[in-house]
């Protein structure tokens, strides 16, 4: 990644998962930039809002694949976009779904659910939104991954479904980056690791986080936007942490 500050300024941006802690952080940062003309925020159910006439909202639920295409069709009506951020993800849910501590807890339905939200959903967003990216200059598609998706970095085990789904997402992003760059040579497709961020997703797992290492969504998304601003087409297909370092596969 280049060290120089980038002068790339995305004008039309999409955030999928705008109802989440990290998704909402991205929306806030983007709307705070005068150079941003329009932000589309898509969410599964809860209504997302922002007091700005530059913010358009819509529904997108991975359980309803038609809603992904419908969301892309809506954005397409207004023209190409410079930046798509996918900030959806699932680690635990109120119905008892959660990361496995041991093999004894492996359950095919739970594994499929982790895979649907963390890998299949985001790559279906790529399928429908990558064709909307601007072609003649830099454009970015960034999906929230996680360091635990790194196979070489896995030293403590556990969390089978979430880890495997994020590893699968990383592989699909790399594959998409190769295919997409053939026709969109300036496109950059990356995965992002946000650090440990104080959101609903990390709430039950914050006890062992070292002092100063639990970030606010505001801080983490600001850092990740710096990464998005600086990446170049040579970085496409890779996973980057909030501080710009590359996460190994
Ligand atoms: N927080 C962390 O410490 C941390 C660390 C590493 C990686 N990450 C990654 O960062 C991303 C964002 O996480 P977060 O912390 O912001 O979590 P969050 O606050 O729980 O947000 C998750 C988002 O995913 C959406 N979502 C869940 N199931 C969905 C479905 N079936 N269809 C469409 N959208 C769905 C949620 O929508 P609803 O509002 O409708 O539920 C919400 O917008 C995730 O990919 C996560 O794995 C987070």
Short mmCIF file of C-alpha atoms and ligand atoms in Angstrom, two decimals:
data_model
loop_
_atom_site.label_atom_id
_atom_site.label_comp_id
_atom_site.label_asym_id
_atom_site.label_seq_id
_atom_site.Cartn_x
_atom_site.Cartn_y
_atom_site.Cartn_z
CA UNK A 1 0.00 0.00 0.00
CA UNK A 2 1.30 3.48 -0.84
CA UNK A 3 2.35 5.57 2.14
CA UNK A 4 1.53 8.91 0.61
CA UNK A 5 -1.82 10.40 1.52
CA UNK A 6 -4.37 9.63 -1.14
CA UNK A 7 -6.31 12.30 -2.97
CA UNK A 8 -9.01 9.83 -3.99
CA UNK A 9 -12.40 11.13 -2.95
CA UNK A 10 -15.35 8.76 -3.32
CA UNK A 11 -18.51 10.64 -4.25
CA UNK A 12 -21.23 8.01 -4.41
CA UNK A 13 -21.02 5.34 -1.72
CA UNK A 14 -22.98 2.28 -0.59
CA UNK A 15 -22.95 0.78 2.92
CA UNK A 16 -24.59 -2.63 3.34
CA UNK A 17 -25.33 -3.42 6.98
CA UNK A 18 -25.93 0.23 7.85
CA UNK A 19 -27.88 -0.80 10.97
CA UNK A 20 -24.80 -2.41 12.54
CA UNK A 21 -22.30 -0.71 14.83
CA UNK A 22 -19.57 -0.60 12.20
CA UNK A 23 -21.93 0.08 9.27
CA UNK A 24 -23.43 3.08 11.09
CA UNK A 25 -19.90 4.35 11.82
CA UNK A 26 -19.06 4.28 8.11
CA UNK A 27 -22.27 6.14 7.22
CA UNK A 28 -21.47 8.84 9.78
CA UNK A 29 -17.91 9.35 8.53
CA UNK A 30 -18.93 9.41 4.87
CA UNK A 31 -21.72 11.95 5.43
CA UNK A 32 -19.25 14.14 7.33
CA UNK A 33 -17.18 14.47 4.14
CA UNK A 34 -18.25 17.39 1.94
CA UNK A 35 -16.89 15.54 -1.10
CA UNK A 36 -19.43 12.72 -0.66
CA UNK A 37 -22.53 13.40 -2.74
CA UNK A 38 -24.69 10.39 -1.86
CA UNK A 39 -24.63 7.51 0.61
CA UNK A 40 -26.97 4.53 0.20
CA UNK A 41 -27.45 2.63 3.44
CA UNK A 42 -28.98 -0.84 3.25
CA UNK A 43 -30.16 -2.81 6.27
CA UNK A 44 -32.01 -6.03 6.96
CA UNK A 45 -34.94 -4.87 9.04
CA UNK A 46 -34.47 -2.03 11.46
CA UNK A 47 -34.84 1.37 9.91
CA UNK A 48 -31.66 3.35 9.59
CA UNK A 49 -31.74 7.10 9.45
CA UNK A 50 -29.44 10.07 9.22
CA UNK A 51 -30.41 13.70 9.04
CA UNK A 52 -29.09 14.31 5.58
CA UNK A 53 -30.65 14.68 2.16
CA UNK A 54 -27.53 12.87 0.87
CA UNK A 55 -28.61 9.64 2.61
CA UNK A 56 -30.90 7.09 0.96
CA UNK A 57 -31.98 3.93 2.76
CA UNK A 58 -33.26 0.57 1.60
CA UNK A 59 -33.80 -3.03 2.64
CA UNK A 60 -31.35 -5.87 2.06
CA UNK A 61 -31.64 -9.26 3.76
CA UNK A 62 -29.41 -12.23 2.93
CA UNK A 63 -32.33 -14.56 3.65
CA UNK A 64 -34.05 -12.98 0.63
CA UNK A 65 -31.61 -13.07 -2.26
CA UNK A 66 -34.00 -11.01 -4.41
CA UNK A 67 -33.53 -8.09 -2.02
CA UNK A 68 -29.82 -7.90 -2.96
CA UNK A 69 -30.57 -7.52 -6.66
CA UNK A 70 -33.40 -5.07 -5.93
CA UNK A 71 -31.01 -2.93 -3.85
CA UNK A 72 -28.44 -2.90 -6.66
CA UNK A 73 -31.12 -2.04 -9.24
CA UNK A 74 -32.21 0.90 -7.08
CA UNK A 75 -28.66 2.29 -6.89
CA UNK A 76 -28.04 1.66 -10.59
CA UNK A 77 -30.89 4.01 -11.53
CA UNK A 78 -28.77 6.92 -10.26
CA UNK A 79 -25.50 5.93 -11.93
CA UNK A 80 -22.12 4.36 -11.01
CA UNK A 81 -20.69 4.28 -7.49
CA UNK A 82 -17.12 4.76 -6.26
CA UNK A 83 -17.26 2.78 -3.02
CA UNK A 84 -19.22 -0.21 -1.70
CA UNK A 85 -18.69 -1.30 1.92
CA UNK A 86 -20.23 -4.53 3.20
CA UNK A 87 -20.41 -4.27 7.00
CA UNK A 88 -22.71 -7.21 7.71
CA UNK A 89 -21.73 -10.20 9.81
CA UNK A 90 -22.91 -12.69 12.40
CA UNK A 91 -21.13 -14.18 15.42
CA UNK A 92 -23.96 -14.81 17.86
CA UNK A 93 -27.72 -14.28 18.10
CA UNK A 94 -30.40 -14.05 20.77
CA UNK A 95 -31.79 -17.49 19.90
CA UNK A 96 -28.66 -19.19 21.25
CA UNK A 97 -26.64 -19.28 18.03
CA UNK A 98 -22.99 -18.62 18.86
CA UNK A 99 -19.38 -19.56 18.16
CA UNK A 100 -18.39 -23.17 18.93
CA UNK A 101 -15.86 -23.68 21.74
CA UNK A 102 -15.30 -27.30 20.78
CA UNK A 103 -16.06 -29.84 18.06
CA UNK A 104 -18.78 -31.29 20.26
CA UNK A 105 -20.87 -28.21 19.49
CA UNK A 106 -20.65 -28.52 15.70
CA UNK A 107 -24.09 -28.37 14.11
CA UNK A 108 -24.72 -28.28 10.35
CA UNK A 109 -27.54 -25.74 10.57
CA UNK A 110 -25.50 -23.34 12.66
CA UNK A 111 -22.51 -23.74 10.32
CA UNK A 112 -24.73 -22.94 7.33
CA UNK A 113 -26.11 -19.89 9.10
CA UNK A 114 -22.60 -18.58 9.83
CA UNK A 115 -21.65 -19.19 6.22
CA UNK A 116 -24.77 -17.50 4.81
CA UNK A 117 -24.27 -14.22 6.64
CA UNK A 118 -20.46 -14.05 6.71
CA UNK A 119 -19.54 -15.42 3.28
CA UNK A 120 -22.42 -16.09 0.87
CA UNK A 121 -24.30 -12.84 1.54
CA UNK A 122 -21.29 -10.55 1.00
CA UNK A 123 -20.23 -12.30 -2.22
CA UNK A 124 -23.80 -12.04 -3.54
CA UNK A 125 -23.58 -8.32 -2.82
CA UNK A 126 -20.36 -8.35 -4.86
CA UNK A 127 -22.14 -10.17 -7.70
CA UNK A 128 -24.81 -7.47 -7.95
CA UNK A 129 -22.88 -4.35 -6.96
CA UNK A 130 -19.44 -4.82 -8.62
CA UNK A 131 -20.92 -4.03 -12.06
CA UNK A 132 -22.03 -0.65 -10.65
CA UNK A 133 -18.48 0.49 -9.83
CA UNK A 134 -16.98 3.41 -11.78
CA UNK A 135 -14.73 2.12 -14.53
CA UNK A 136 -12.45 4.99 -15.53
CA UNK A 137 -10.85 5.65 -12.13
CA UNK A 138 -10.24 3.98 -8.76
CA UNK A 139 -13.23 2.29 -7.19
CA UNK A 140 -13.32 0.17 -4.02
CA UNK A 141 -15.38 -2.80 -2.83
CA UNK A 142 -14.54 -3.55 0.81
CA UNK A 143 -16.11 -6.31 2.90
CA UNK A 144 -15.72 -6.67 6.66
CA UNK A 145 -13.79 -9.84 7.38
CA UNK A 146 -11.92 -10.67 10.61
CA UNK A 147 -8.40 -11.63 11.61
CA UNK A 148 -9.77 -14.94 12.94
CA UNK A 149 -10.43 -15.87 9.28
CA UNK A 150 -6.68 -16.11 8.75
CA UNK A 151 -5.69 -19.80 8.62
CA UNK A 152 -1.98 -19.21 9.31
CA UNK A 153 -2.82 -16.94 12.26
CA UNK A 154 -5.11 -19.50 13.95
CA UNK A 155 -3.26 -20.50 17.12
CA UNK A 156 -6.03 -20.94 19.67
CA UNK A 157 -8.74 -22.80 17.74
CA UNK A 158 -12.48 -22.63 18.43
CA UNK A 159 -15.10 -20.60 16.56
CA UNK A 160 -15.23 -23.12 13.67
CA UNK A 161 -18.16 -21.64 11.76
CA UNK A 162 -17.23 -17.97 12.04
CA UNK A 163 -13.53 -18.61 11.26
CA UNK A 164 -14.30 -20.84 8.28
CA UNK A 165 -16.90 -18.45 6.90
CA UNK A 166 -14.49 -15.51 7.09
CA UNK A 167 -11.73 -17.62 5.47
CA UNK A 168 -14.24 -18.52 2.75
CA UNK A 169 -15.14 -14.86 2.32
CA UNK A 170 -11.44 -13.98 1.96
CA UNK A 171 -11.00 -16.58 -0.77
CA UNK A 172 -14.10 -15.37 -2.63
CA UNK A 173 -12.92 -11.75 -2.44
CA UNK A 174 -9.55 -12.77 -3.91
CA UNK A 175 -11.27 -14.73 -6.68
CA UNK A 176 -13.61 -11.83 -7.46
CA UNK A 177 -10.69 -9.38 -7.52
CA UNK A 178 -8.95 -11.40 -10.25
CA UNK A 179 -12.08 -11.66 -12.41
CA UNK A 180 -13.18 -8.07 -11.88
CA UNK A 181 -9.82 -6.45 -12.62
CA UNK A 182 -9.89 -7.85 -16.16
CA UNK A 183 -12.67 -5.39 -17.05
CA UNK A 184 -12.32 -2.84 -14.24
CA UNK A 185 -8.52 -2.38 -14.13
CA UNK A 186 -8.73 0.39 -11.51
CA UNK A 187 -10.97 -1.53 -9.11
CA UNK A 188 -9.78 -2.58 -5.67
CA UNK A 189 -11.52 -5.42 -3.83
CA UNK A 190 -10.39 -5.93 -0.24
CA UNK A 191 -11.37 -7.48 3.06
CA UNK A 192 -11.04 -5.45 6.25
CA UNK A 193 -10.29 -6.41 9.85
CA UNK A 194 -11.67 -3.67 12.13
CA UNK A 195 -9.87 -4.64 15.35
CA UNK A 196 -12.06 -5.44 18.34
CA UNK A 197 -14.86 -2.91 18.20
CA UNK A 198 -17.44 -2.14 20.85
CA UNK A 199 -20.60 -3.30 19.05
CA UNK A 200 -23.35 -5.83 19.73
CA UNK A 201 -21.32 -8.46 17.87
CA UNK A 202 -18.33 -8.31 20.23
CA UNK A 203 -20.25 -7.54 23.48
CA UNK A 204 -20.13 -11.06 24.99
CA UNK A 205 -16.41 -11.43 24.16
CA UNK A 206 -14.93 -8.17 25.42
CA UNK A 207 -13.68 -9.37 28.83
CA UNK A 208 -10.20 -10.40 27.72
CA UNK A 209 -9.50 -7.47 25.45
CA UNK A 210 -6.30 -5.66 26.47
CA UNK A 211 -6.52 -2.09 27.74
CA UNK A 212 -6.83 0.41 24.90
CA UNK A 213 -7.61 -2.34 22.37
CA UNK A 214 -11.40 -2.09 22.42
CA UNK A 215 -12.14 0.53 19.78
CA UNK A 216 -15.24 2.62 19.31
CA UNK A 217 -16.97 2.09 15.98
CA UNK A 218 -16.23 5.73 15.22
CA UNK A 219 -12.49 5.22 15.68
CA UNK A 220 -12.27 1.90 13.83
CA UNK A 221 -14.30 3.06 10.83
CA UNK A 222 -12.23 6.25 10.58
CA UNK A 223 -9.08 4.12 10.46
CA UNK A 224 -10.57 1.72 7.90
CA UNK A 225 -11.63 4.64 5.68
CA UNK A 226 -7.99 5.79 5.69
CA UNK A 227 -7.05 2.32 4.46
CA UNK A 228 -9.77 2.44 1.77
CA UNK A 229 -8.54 5.87 0.66
CA UNK A 230 -4.95 4.64 0.31
CA UNK A 231 -5.29 1.22 -1.32
CA UNK A 232 -4.39 0.85 -4.97
CA UNK A 233 -5.23 -1.74 -7.63
CA UNK A 234 -2.03 -3.61 -6.64
CA UNK A 235 -3.63 -4.28 -3.23
CA UNK A 236 -6.76 -5.88 -4.67
CA UNK A 237 -7.58 -9.35 -3.34
CA UNK A 238 -5.89 -8.82 0.04
CA UNK A 239 -7.11 -8.39 3.60
CA UNK A 240 -6.07 -5.31 5.59
CA UNK A 241 -6.38 -4.48 9.27
CA UNK A 242 -7.60 -1.07 10.49
CA UNK A 243 -3.96 0.09 10.81
CA UNK A 244 -3.13 -0.69 7.18
CA UNK A 245 -1.14 -3.87 7.90
CA UNK A 246 -1.90 -6.88 5.73
CA UNK A 247 -3.62 -9.87 7.39
CA UNK A 248 -2.04 -13.14 6.21
CA UNK A 249 -4.22 -15.72 4.46
N1 LIG B 1 -17.11 -5.84 16.35
C1 LIG B 1 -15.94 -6.47 16.26
O1 LIG B 1 -15.15 -6.52 17.23
C2 LIG B 1 -15.54 -7.16 14.99
C3 LIG B 1 -14.28 -7.79 14.94
C4 LIG B 1 -13.88 -8.42 13.75
C5 LIG B 1 -14.72 -8.39 12.65
N2 LIG B 1 -15.94 -7.77 12.72
C6 LIG B 1 -16.81 -7.80 11.54
O2 LIG B 1 -17.31 -6.50 11.27
C7 LIG B 1 -18.60 -6.61 10.63
C8 LIG B 1 -19.61 -5.69 11.33
O3 LIG B 1 -19.80 -6.13 12.64
P1 LIG B 1 -20.41 -5.22 13.80
O4 LIG B 1 -19.46 -5.30 14.92
O5 LIG B 1 -20.83 -3.90 13.27
O6 LIG B 1 -21.68 -6.09 14.18
P2 LIG B 1 -23.22 -5.71 14.38
O7 LIG B 1 -23.34 -4.41 15.07
O8 LIG B 1 -23.84 -6.91 14.98
O9 LIG B 1 -23.73 -5.53 12.87
C9 LIG B 1 -23.93 -6.63 12.04
C10 LIG B 1 -24.72 -6.19 10.82
O10 LIG B 1 -24.98 -7.35 10.00
C11 LIG B 1 -26.35 -7.34 9.64
N3 LIG B 1 -26.90 -8.67 9.38
C12 LIG B 1 -26.93 -9.74 10.21
N4 LIG B 1 -27.58 -10.75 9.61
C13 LIG B 1 -27.95 -10.31 8.37
C14 LIG B 1 -28.66 -10.89 7.29
N5 LIG B 1 -29.15 -12.13 7.33
N6 LIG B 1 -28.88 -10.14 6.18
C15 LIG B 1 -28.41 -8.88 6.10
N7 LIG B 1 -27.74 -8.27 7.11
C16 LIG B 1 -27.52 -8.98 8.22
C17 LIG B 1 -27.03 -6.75 10.88
O11 LIG B 1 -28.36 -6.38 10.57
P3 LIG B 1 -29.48 -6.27 11.75
O12 LIG B 1 -29.25 -4.93 12.37
O13 LIG B 1 -30.76 -6.37 11.03
O14 LIG B 1 -29.22 -7.43 12.67
C18 LIG B 1 -26.08 -5.57 11.15
O15 LIG B 1 -26.33 -4.51 10.25
C19 LIG B 1 -18.95 -8.10 10.65
O16 LIG B 1 -18.60 -8.68 9.42
C20 LIG B 1 -18.04 -8.66 11.74
O17 LIG B 1 -17.77 -10.02 11.54
C21 LIG B 1 -16.36 -7.15 13.87
#
